[in-house]
Short mmCIF file of C-alpha atoms in Angstrom, two decimals:
data_model
loop_
_atom_site.label_atom_id
_atom_site.label_comp_id
_atom_site.label_asym_id
_atom_site.label_seq_id
_atom_site.Cartn_x
_atom_site.Cartn_y
_atom_site.Cartn_z
CA MET A 1 -0.48 0.38 -0.27
CA ILE A 2 1.24 3.36 -1.31
CA THR A 3 1.37 6.07 1.46
CA ILE A 4 1.13 9.36 0.94
CA ALA A 5 2.78 13.22 2.11
CA LEU A 6 -0.48 15.63 1.77
CA PRO A 7 0.93 19.27 3.95
CA LYS A 8 -1.47 21.44 5.85
CA GLY A 9 -2.76 24.69 5.34
CA ALA A 10 -3.10 26.67 1.87
CA LEU A 11 -2.48 23.61 -1.02
CA LEU A 12 -4.66 20.54 2.05
CA THR A 13 -8.40 21.13 -0.42
CA ASP A 14 -6.98 20.69 -3.58
CA SER A 15 -4.56 18.08 -2.41
CA ILE A 16 -7.75 15.74 -1.04
CA LYS A 17 -9.28 17.17 -4.74
CA LEU A 18 -6.84 15.56 -6.60
CA PHE A 19 -5.98 12.58 -5.04
CA GLN A 20 -10.28 12.37 -4.92
CA LYS A 21 -10.35 12.48 -9.40
CA ILE A 22 -8.37 8.97 -8.98
CA GLY A 23 -10.11 7.61 -5.92
CA LEU A 24 -8.72 8.04 -3.70
CA ASP A 25 -10.46 9.95 -0.54
CA PHE A 26 -9.26 11.31 2.49
CA SER A 27 -11.53 14.37 2.88
CA ALA A 28 -11.23 12.89 6.76
CA PHE A 29 -8.33 15.45 7.12
CA LEU A 30 -10.86 18.33 5.94
CA ASP A 31 -12.66 17.56 8.54
CA SER A 32 -12.39 19.97 12.17
CA SER A 33 -12.92 18.06 14.53
CA ASN A 34 -10.10 15.21 13.33
CA ARG A 35 -7.09 14.52 15.72
CA GLN A 36 -5.93 11.64 13.49
CA LEU A 37 -2.95 12.27 11.92
CA GLN A 38 -2.70 9.20 9.88
CA ILE A 39 -5.50 7.75 7.59
CA THR A 40 -6.44 5.11 5.23
CA ASP A 41 -9.05 6.21 2.25
CA PRO A 42 -12.08 3.91 2.60
CA THR A 43 -10.99 2.35 -0.10
CA ASN A 44 -8.51 0.58 2.18
CA THR A 45 -5.89 1.38 -1.66
CA ALA A 46 -3.63 3.51 0.55
CA LYS A 47 -2.42 5.64 3.20
CA ALA A 48 -2.48 9.04 4.24
CA VAL A 49 -0.37 11.34 6.49
CA LEU A 50 -0.90 15.06 7.59
CA VAL A 51 2.28 17.12 8.08
CA ARG A 52 3.66 20.17 7.56
CA THR A 53 4.05 21.93 4.19
CA HIS A 54 8.69 22.13 5.08
CA ASP A 55 7.90 17.98 5.95
CA VAL A 56 6.86 16.84 3.36
CA PRO A 57 10.08 16.21 1.51
CA VAL A 58 11.39 14.40 4.67
CA TYR A 59 8.79 11.88 4.66
CA VAL A 60 9.02 11.84 1.06
CA GLU A 61 12.81 11.56 0.74
CA TYR A 62 13.11 8.97 3.82
CA GLY A 63 10.51 6.28 1.07
CA GLN A 64 8.50 7.18 4.95
CA ALA A 65 5.85 8.07 2.03
CA GLN A 66 6.18 7.47 -1.87
CA LEU A 67 4.38 10.55 -2.92
CA GLY A 68 3.73 13.95 -1.64
CA VAL A 69 2.22 17.34 -2.32
CA VAL A 70 4.40 20.76 -1.82
CA GLY A 71 5.41 23.80 -3.39
CA TYR A 72 8.14 24.55 -4.94
CA ASP A 73 8.95 26.83 -3.15
CA VAL A 74 9.45 23.77 -0.02
CA LEU A 75 12.19 21.81 -2.97
CA LEU A 76 13.80 25.46 -3.90
CA GLU A 77 13.97 26.00 0.50
CA LYS A 78 15.22 22.34 0.81
CA THR A 79 16.75 20.40 -1.98
CA PRO A 80 16.06 17.78 -1.10
CA ASP A 81 16.27 14.49 -2.64
CA VAL A 82 12.92 14.21 -4.09
CA ALA A 83 11.41 12.69 -7.54
CA ASN A 84 9.79 16.30 -9.17
CA LEU A 85 7.16 14.31 -11.66
CA ALA A 86 3.88 16.99 -12.02
CA ASP A 87 3.04 20.49 -11.59
CA LEU A 88 -0.06 20.55 -9.95
CA LYS A 89 -1.19 23.84 -11.19
CA PHE A 90 -3.31 25.09 -7.88
CA GLY A 91 -1.81 26.85 -5.63
CA VAL A 92 -0.05 29.71 -7.48
CA CYS A 93 1.13 31.79 -5.96
CA ARG A 94 4.77 34.12 -5.92
CA MET A 95 8.66 34.86 -3.70
CA SER A 96 9.10 38.01 -3.74
CA LEU A 97 11.00 40.69 -2.85
CA ALA A 98 9.78 43.82 -0.90
CA VAL A 99 9.41 47.47 1.27
CA ARG A 100 8.12 49.75 2.45
CA GLU A 101 6.34 51.72 -0.02
CA ALA A 102 7.49 54.17 2.29
CA SER A 103 11.34 53.51 0.80
CA SER A 104 13.00 55.61 -1.63
CA TYR A 105 14.83 51.46 -2.55
CA ARG A 106 12.16 50.33 -5.93
CA ARG A 107 14.67 48.07 -7.58
CA PRO A 108 16.63 45.82 -5.61
CA SER A 109 20.42 47.09 -6.74
CA GLU A 110 19.19 50.42 -5.34
CA LEU A 111 19.21 48.67 -1.69
CA PRO A 112 22.20 50.39 0.99
CA PRO A 113 24.99 47.52 1.24
CA ASN A 114 25.66 45.73 2.65
CA GLY A 115 21.31 46.12 3.43
CA ARG A 116 19.54 43.82 5.61
CA VAL A 117 17.05 41.77 4.29
CA ALA A 118 14.98 39.07 6.36
CA THR A 119 12.61 36.07 5.39
CA LYS A 120 11.82 32.25 6.35
CA PHE A 121 13.81 31.49 2.66
CA VAL A 122 17.60 31.62 4.16
CA HIS A 123 18.62 29.95 0.46
CA CYS A 124 16.53 30.84 -1.65
CA ALA A 125 16.83 34.86 -0.85
CA LYS A 126 20.71 34.25 -0.54
CA GLU A 127 21.45 32.15 -4.15
CA TYR A 128 19.35 34.89 -5.40
CA PHE A 129 21.54 38.42 -4.19
CA ARG A 130 24.21 36.02 -5.51
CA ARG A 131 23.13 35.64 -8.33
CA LEU A 132 22.58 39.41 -8.39
CA ASP A 133 26.35 39.88 -6.73
CA LEU A 134 24.60 42.41 -4.18
CA PRO A 135 25.88 42.02 -0.72
CA VAL A 136 23.46 41.47 1.97
CA GLU A 137 22.29 40.70 5.27
CA ILE A 138 19.67 37.82 5.37
CA ILE A 139 18.39 38.39 8.74
CA PRO A 140 16.19 34.30 8.93
CA LEU A 141 13.39 34.89 10.15
CA TYR A 142 10.10 31.89 11.65
CA GLY A 143 7.01 34.28 10.88
CA SER A 144 6.01 37.55 11.20
CA VAL A 145 8.39 38.97 8.08
CA GLU A 146 6.23 41.49 7.41
CA LEU A 147 7.47 42.87 10.56
CA GLY A 148 11.37 42.99 9.52
CA PRO A 149 10.84 46.43 7.48
CA ILE A 150 8.51 48.40 10.39
CA THR A 151 10.57 47.69 13.43
CA GLY A 152 13.22 49.28 10.75
CA MET A 153 15.36 45.73 11.75
CA SER A 154 15.24 44.99 7.44
CA GLU A 155 14.99 47.30 4.68
CA ALA A 156 13.74 44.23 2.87
CA ILE A 157 12.10 40.90 2.60
CA VAL A 158 11.64 38.30 0.13
CA ASP A 159 8.68 35.69 1.43
CA LEU A 160 5.88 34.18 -0.69
CA VAL A 161 2.96 36.50 -1.86
CA SER A 162 -0.73 35.25 -3.04
CA THR A 163 -2.70 38.61 -3.06
CA GLY A 164 0.09 40.58 -1.74
CA LYS A 165 -3.68 41.56 0.61
CA THR A 166 -0.45 40.39 3.66
CA LEU A 167 1.93 43.51 2.29
CA LYS A 168 -1.31 45.57 1.26
CA GLU A 169 -1.80 45.85 5.44
CA ASN A 170 1.90 46.14 6.70
CA GLY A 171 2.83 49.42 4.03
CA LEU A 172 5.05 46.74 2.12
CA ILE A 173 5.46 46.85 -1.95
CA GLU A 174 7.28 43.93 -4.17
CA ILE A 175 10.03 45.59 -5.77
CA ASP A 176 11.45 42.08 -7.29
CA ILE A 177 9.60 38.45 -7.70
CA LEU A 178 12.21 35.49 -7.21
CA PHE A 179 9.91 32.93 -8.84
CA ASN A 180 6.73 31.93 -9.18
CA SER A 181 5.85 29.17 -7.45
CA THR A 182 2.89 25.97 -7.93
CA ALA A 183 1.83 23.19 -5.70
CA ARG A 184 4.47 19.43 -7.12
CA LEU A 185 4.12 16.27 -7.02
CA ILE A 186 6.92 14.52 -5.82
CA ALA A 187 8.19 11.06 -5.50
CA HIS A 188 10.34 8.54 -3.44
CA PRO A 189 12.78 8.61 -5.55
CA LEU A 190 14.02 4.90 -5.05
CA SER A 191 10.44 3.35 -5.03
CA TYR A 192 9.29 5.95 -8.44
CA ARG A 193 12.66 3.73 -10.24
CA LEU A 194 11.86 0.21 -9.01
CA ASN A 195 8.09 1.11 -9.14
CA GLN A 196 7.23 0.40 -6.13
CA ASP A 197 3.15 -1.05 -5.52
CA HIS A 198 2.10 0.29 -8.86
CA LEU A 199 4.18 3.24 -8.21
CA CYS A 200 3.93 4.77 -12.03
CA ASP A 201 0.33 3.81 -12.79
CA TRP A 202 -0.53 6.71 -9.58
CA VAL A 203 1.12 9.45 -11.07
CA GLU A 204 -0.25 8.63 -14.41
CA LYS A 205 -4.26 8.42 -13.51
CA LEU A 206 -1.96 12.05 -11.09
CA ARG A 207 -0.87 13.92 -13.66
CA LEU A 208 -3.74 12.90 -16.98
CA GLN A 209 -6.12 14.97 -13.91
CA VAL A 210 -3.21 18.35 -14.19
CA MET B 1 11.74 54.24 25.08
CA ILE B 2 12.77 50.99 25.46
CA THR B 3 11.02 47.98 23.43
CA ILE B 4 10.29 44.17 24.41
CA ALA B 5 10.43 41.52 22.53
CA LEU B 6 7.36 39.47 24.26
CA PRO B 7 6.91 35.49 22.47
CA LYS B 8 3.32 34.38 21.04
CA GLY B 9 2.27 31.44 22.26
CA ALA B 10 2.74 29.62 26.00
CA LEU B 11 4.98 31.80 27.45
CA LEU B 12 3.01 34.75 26.18
CA THR B 13 0.44 35.35 29.64
CA ASP B 14 3.39 35.04 32.00
CA SER B 15 5.21 37.22 30.35
CA ILE B 16 2.31 39.71 29.41
CA LYS B 17 1.82 39.37 34.37
CA LEU B 18 4.86 39.85 34.78
CA PHE B 19 5.63 42.96 33.26
CA GLN B 20 2.39 44.72 34.78
CA LYS B 21 4.13 44.18 38.41
CA ILE B 22 7.04 46.55 36.57
CA GLY B 23 3.60 48.70 35.53
CA LEU B 24 3.84 48.10 31.89
CA ASP B 25 0.60 46.77 30.57
CA PHE B 26 0.42 44.85 27.55
CA SER B 27 -2.31 42.64 28.29
CA ALA B 28 -3.77 44.11 24.42
CA PHE B 29 -2.07 41.75 22.81
CA LEU B 30 -4.47 38.67 24.40
CA ASP B 31 -6.89 40.48 23.31
CA SER B 32 -8.69 37.87 20.80
CA SER B 33 -9.41 40.56 17.98
CA ASN B 34 -6.44 42.60 18.41
CA ARG B 35 -4.03 42.52 15.39
CA GLN B 36 -1.63 44.94 15.61
CA LEU B 37 2.65 42.82 16.15
CA GLN B 38 3.64 45.96 17.95
CA ILE B 39 2.06 48.07 21.35
CA THR B 40 2.88 50.94 22.89
CA ASP B 41 1.72 50.38 27.27
CA PRO B 42 -0.41 52.92 27.59
CA THR B 43 1.67 55.03 29.85
CA ASN B 44 3.68 55.82 26.76
CA THR B 45 7.07 53.85 28.68
CA ALA B 46 7.65 51.13 26.43
CA LYS B 47 7.31 49.27 22.73
CA ALA B 48 6.23 46.10 22.23
CA VAL B 49 6.68 43.71 20.11
CA LEU B 50 5.21 40.41 19.30
CA VAL B 51 6.86 37.53 17.42
CA ARG B 52 7.59 33.78 17.13
CA THR B 53 8.86 32.38 20.71
CA HIS B 54 12.08 31.56 18.13
CA ASP B 55 12.32 35.07 16.48
CA VAL B 56 12.94 36.46 19.98
CA PRO B 57 16.11 36.54 20.44
CA VAL B 58 17.13 37.42 15.97
CA TYR B 59 14.90 40.78 17.22
CA VAL B 60 16.99 41.54 21.06
CA GLU B 61 20.36 40.73 19.01
CA TYR B 62 19.99 42.93 16.00
CA GLY B 63 19.35 45.34 19.02
CA GLN B 64 15.44 46.11 17.81
CA ALA B 65 13.56 45.68 20.69
CA GLN B 66 16.83 45.34 24.10
CA LEU B 67 14.73 43.32 26.26
CA GLY B 68 12.89 40.08 25.52
CA VAL B 69 11.11 36.31 27.34
CA VAL B 70 12.40 32.91 25.74
CA GLY B 71 12.38 29.72 26.60
CA TYR B 72 15.85 28.31 27.69
CA ASP B 73 15.51 25.70 24.90
CA VAL B 74 15.23 28.40 22.12
CA LEU B 75 18.13 29.91 24.26
CA LEU B 76 20.48 26.33 24.05
CA GLU B 77 19.08 25.70 20.51
CA LYS B 78 20.27 28.73 18.57
CA THR B 79 22.98 30.24 21.16
CA PRO B 80 22.26 33.55 20.27
CA ASP B 81 24.43 36.52 20.74
CA VAL B 82 22.18 38.15 24.11
CA ALA B 83 23.08 39.08 27.33
CA ASN B 84 21.13 35.70 29.98
CA LEU B 85 19.96 37.74 32.48
CA ALA B 86 17.35 36.55 34.57
CA ASP B 87 15.30 32.98 34.83
CA LEU B 88 11.83 33.84 34.98
CA LYS B 89 10.63 30.25 36.69
CA PHE B 90 7.62 30.00 34.85
CA GLY B 91 6.46 27.63 31.17
CA VAL B 92 8.52 25.44 32.94
CA CYS B 93 8.67 22.13 30.68
CA ARG B 94 11.65 19.95 29.61
CA MET B 95 13.50 18.30 26.30
CA SER B 96 13.11 14.66 26.29
CA LEU B 97 13.97 11.94 24.58
CA ALA B 98 11.13 9.32 23.92
CA VAL B 99 10.14 6.31 22.02
CA ARG B 100 7.19 4.20 21.39
CA GLU B 101 5.96 2.23 24.66
CA ALA B 102 5.54 -1.14 22.58
CA SER B 103 9.00 -0.74 21.73
CA SER B 104 12.17 -2.47 23.74
CA TYR B 105 14.31 0.23 24.23
CA ARG B 106 14.19 1.86 27.66
CA ARG B 107 17.87 3.57 27.62
CA PRO B 108 19.05 5.73 25.14
CA SER B 109 21.95 3.51 24.91
CA GLU B 110 19.35 1.12 23.53
CA LEU B 111 18.99 2.50 20.46
CA PRO B 112 20.27 0.76 17.61
CA PRO B 113 23.45 1.80 16.06
CA ASN B 114 23.20 4.17 14.10
CA GLY B 115 19.17 5.07 14.90
CA ARG B 116 17.19 7.45 13.42
CA VAL B 117 15.57 10.67 15.82
CA ALA B 118 13.75 13.10 14.02
CA THR B 119 13.37 16.30 16.69
CA LYS B 120 12.92 20.40 15.55
CA PHE B 121 15.73 20.73 18.54
CA VAL B 122 18.53 19.74 16.49
CA HIS B 123 21.76 21.80 17.18
CA CYS B 124 20.20 20.30 20.94
CA ALA B 125 19.38 16.76 20.07
CA LYS B 126 22.99 15.79 17.91
CA GLU B 127 25.27 17.59 21.44
CA TYR B 128 23.07 15.15 24.01
CA PHE B 129 24.12 12.83 21.37
CA ARG B 130 27.87 13.91 21.07
CA ARG B 131 27.65 13.37 24.08
CA LEU B 132 26.84 10.25 24.67
CA ASP B 133 28.58 9.27 21.92
CA LEU B 134 26.56 8.07 20.69
CA PRO B 135 25.76 8.08 16.29
CA VAL B 136 22.66 8.88 14.99
CA GLU B 137 20.96 10.24 12.30
CA ILE B 138 18.89 13.96 13.10
CA ILE B 139 15.94 13.78 11.25
CA PRO B 140 14.33 17.62 10.84
CA LEU B 141 11.46 18.50 11.24
CA TYR B 142 8.46 21.18 11.46
CA GLY B 143 6.39 19.72 13.13
CA SER B 144 4.43 16.27 14.52
CA VAL B 145 7.50 15.63 15.42
CA GLU B 146 5.58 12.04 17.13
CA LEU B 147 4.84 11.16 14.30
CA GLY B 148 7.64 9.87 13.26
CA PRO B 149 8.18 6.76 15.83
CA ILE B 150 4.51 6.66 15.25
CA THR B 151 5.41 5.92 10.91
CA GLY B 152 8.04 3.90 11.60
CA MET B 153 10.42 6.56 10.08
CA SER B 154 12.87 7.84 13.16
CA GLU B 155 13.29 4.74 16.10
CA ALA B 156 13.28 8.24 19.27
CA ILE B 157 11.99 11.78 18.61
CA VAL B 158 14.65 14.87 21.13
CA ASP B 159 11.65 17.03 21.88
CA LEU B 160 9.94 19.97 24.40
CA VAL B 161 7.79 17.66 26.80
CA SER B 162 5.08 20.18 29.51
CA THR B 163 1.99 17.86 31.06
CA GLY B 164 3.59 14.67 28.82
CA LYS B 165 -0.31 14.68 26.88
CA THR B 166 0.81 14.42 23.31
CA LEU B 167 3.77 11.93 23.75
CA LYS B 168 0.48 9.59 26.17
CA GLU B 169 -1.91 9.82 23.38
CA ASN B 170 1.06 8.74 20.50
CA GLY B 171 1.89 5.91 22.87
CA LEU B 172 5.19 7.33 23.79
CA ILE B 173 7.54 7.01 26.53
CA GLU B 174 10.13 8.96 27.83
CA ILE B 175 13.73 7.39 28.13
CA ASP B 176 15.62 10.31 29.15
CA ILE B 177 15.45 14.62 30.21
CA LEU B 178 17.68 16.40 28.11
CA PHE B 179 17.38 19.11 30.39
CA ASN B 180 14.97 21.29 31.74
CA SER B 181 13.25 24.87 31.01
CA THR B 182 11.34 28.08 31.85
CA ALA B 183 11.14 30.87 30.69
CA ARG B 184 15.14 33.64 29.95
CA LEU B 185 15.49 37.36 30.41
CA ILE B 186 16.76 38.12 28.05
CA ALA B 187 18.72 41.52 26.79
CA HIS B 188 21.04 43.76 23.98
CA PRO B 189 24.12 42.93 24.62
CA LEU B 190 25.75 45.93 24.32
CA SER B 191 22.94 48.14 25.25
CA TYR B 192 22.69 46.09 28.26
CA ARG B 193 26.39 47.77 28.76
CA LEU B 194 25.49 51.20 27.56
CA ASN B 195 22.51 51.12 29.94
CA GLN B 196 20.14 52.68 27.70
CA ASP B 197 17.45 54.35 28.71
CA HIS B 198 17.84 53.32 32.36
CA LEU B 199 18.36 49.63 30.53
CA CYS B 200 19.63 48.49 34.09
CA ASP B 201 16.99 49.28 35.88
CA TRP B 202 13.65 47.62 33.96
CA VAL B 203 16.32 44.93 34.60
CA GLU B 204 16.68 44.90 38.26
CA LYS B 205 12.80 46.04 39.23
CA LEU B 206 11.85 42.89 36.77
CA ARG B 207 14.41 40.40 38.89
CA LEU B 208 12.43 42.28 42.18
CA GLN B 209 9.63 40.05 40.71
CA VAL B 210 11.16 36.34 40.47
#
């Protein structure tokens, strides 16, 4: 029986819809009274574990789940050893560079020398500024990255933006896009190569849905 | 005016009570309808920023806040460059090594050679096993660490335990304690040495409360 790692949060509803289309029902995870983190679908065909979006590639990399759904942003940030098999088209967002609207910065190159950039995506931000050959100090934060420029701790932030509402509410504007992101179907590379539990058939069925 | 970094979550209520005792009221953060992450106390004496517990030392290290309240566990995990000034006695919990109750492991040394340990506290776990001279593979997770042993991905976990309810619900038992933790008062080292904004007086007042 295959196990699928599903991400908590923004991608969950669309992920569950996708698997329903190929006959696997994990909608019990959407029930607000549900406390189980591991369920089997009603036809007893596949299992699913419900984990943090950043943990999905960990479960797949260690072979604890053969398939997983995760944002492209997480794959770029963590570069896990997993097979990236399909763009699932949902969960559209972008990794953006944003500054205070009241500031004078309108292009990355206008940021002050060795300016500070707060972000949850340290690896992505470092790579971006390295390519621009722009030396900045990256401040790693866990949450509320928008507080960086508001408190004056950083000149800019690198963060995931979907509607742009949070930026607007905090008086921030985007001045560059690092990359666009969508949900991806990932697999444990060895299980996929060896076609364990007919994994390739499942992947093919999923690909036909997007 | 000094700025204080307060941690979201388990330590918030007691932190706010502590500052109320010395005349600073940040109880607006406890109002469930509050969306502000930065407030000034009603007497206009001090500001507070509400951030993730792991971000408290970042704000203090960068001098964006002169004081902060954070768990000892976070200080040991991140080893930030901050002054650790007082044990505030609340937020009592422990960093524990736990395994499945159904397993045969009852001591760390009984874990299998190169066994796997899932944790959010990678640095603490590595340091602990290094001292025991026990080679293990650390699996970094963001949440629901208890799923590690349940899914079979890891033999053990290292995690913060307060009541022990989560462990019990998941059929896990503690087999060792890495260290005990409480909330700590931290300060920006330079601001403290230079006694900026009478920081030493505030620290003294706080020390008298614990």
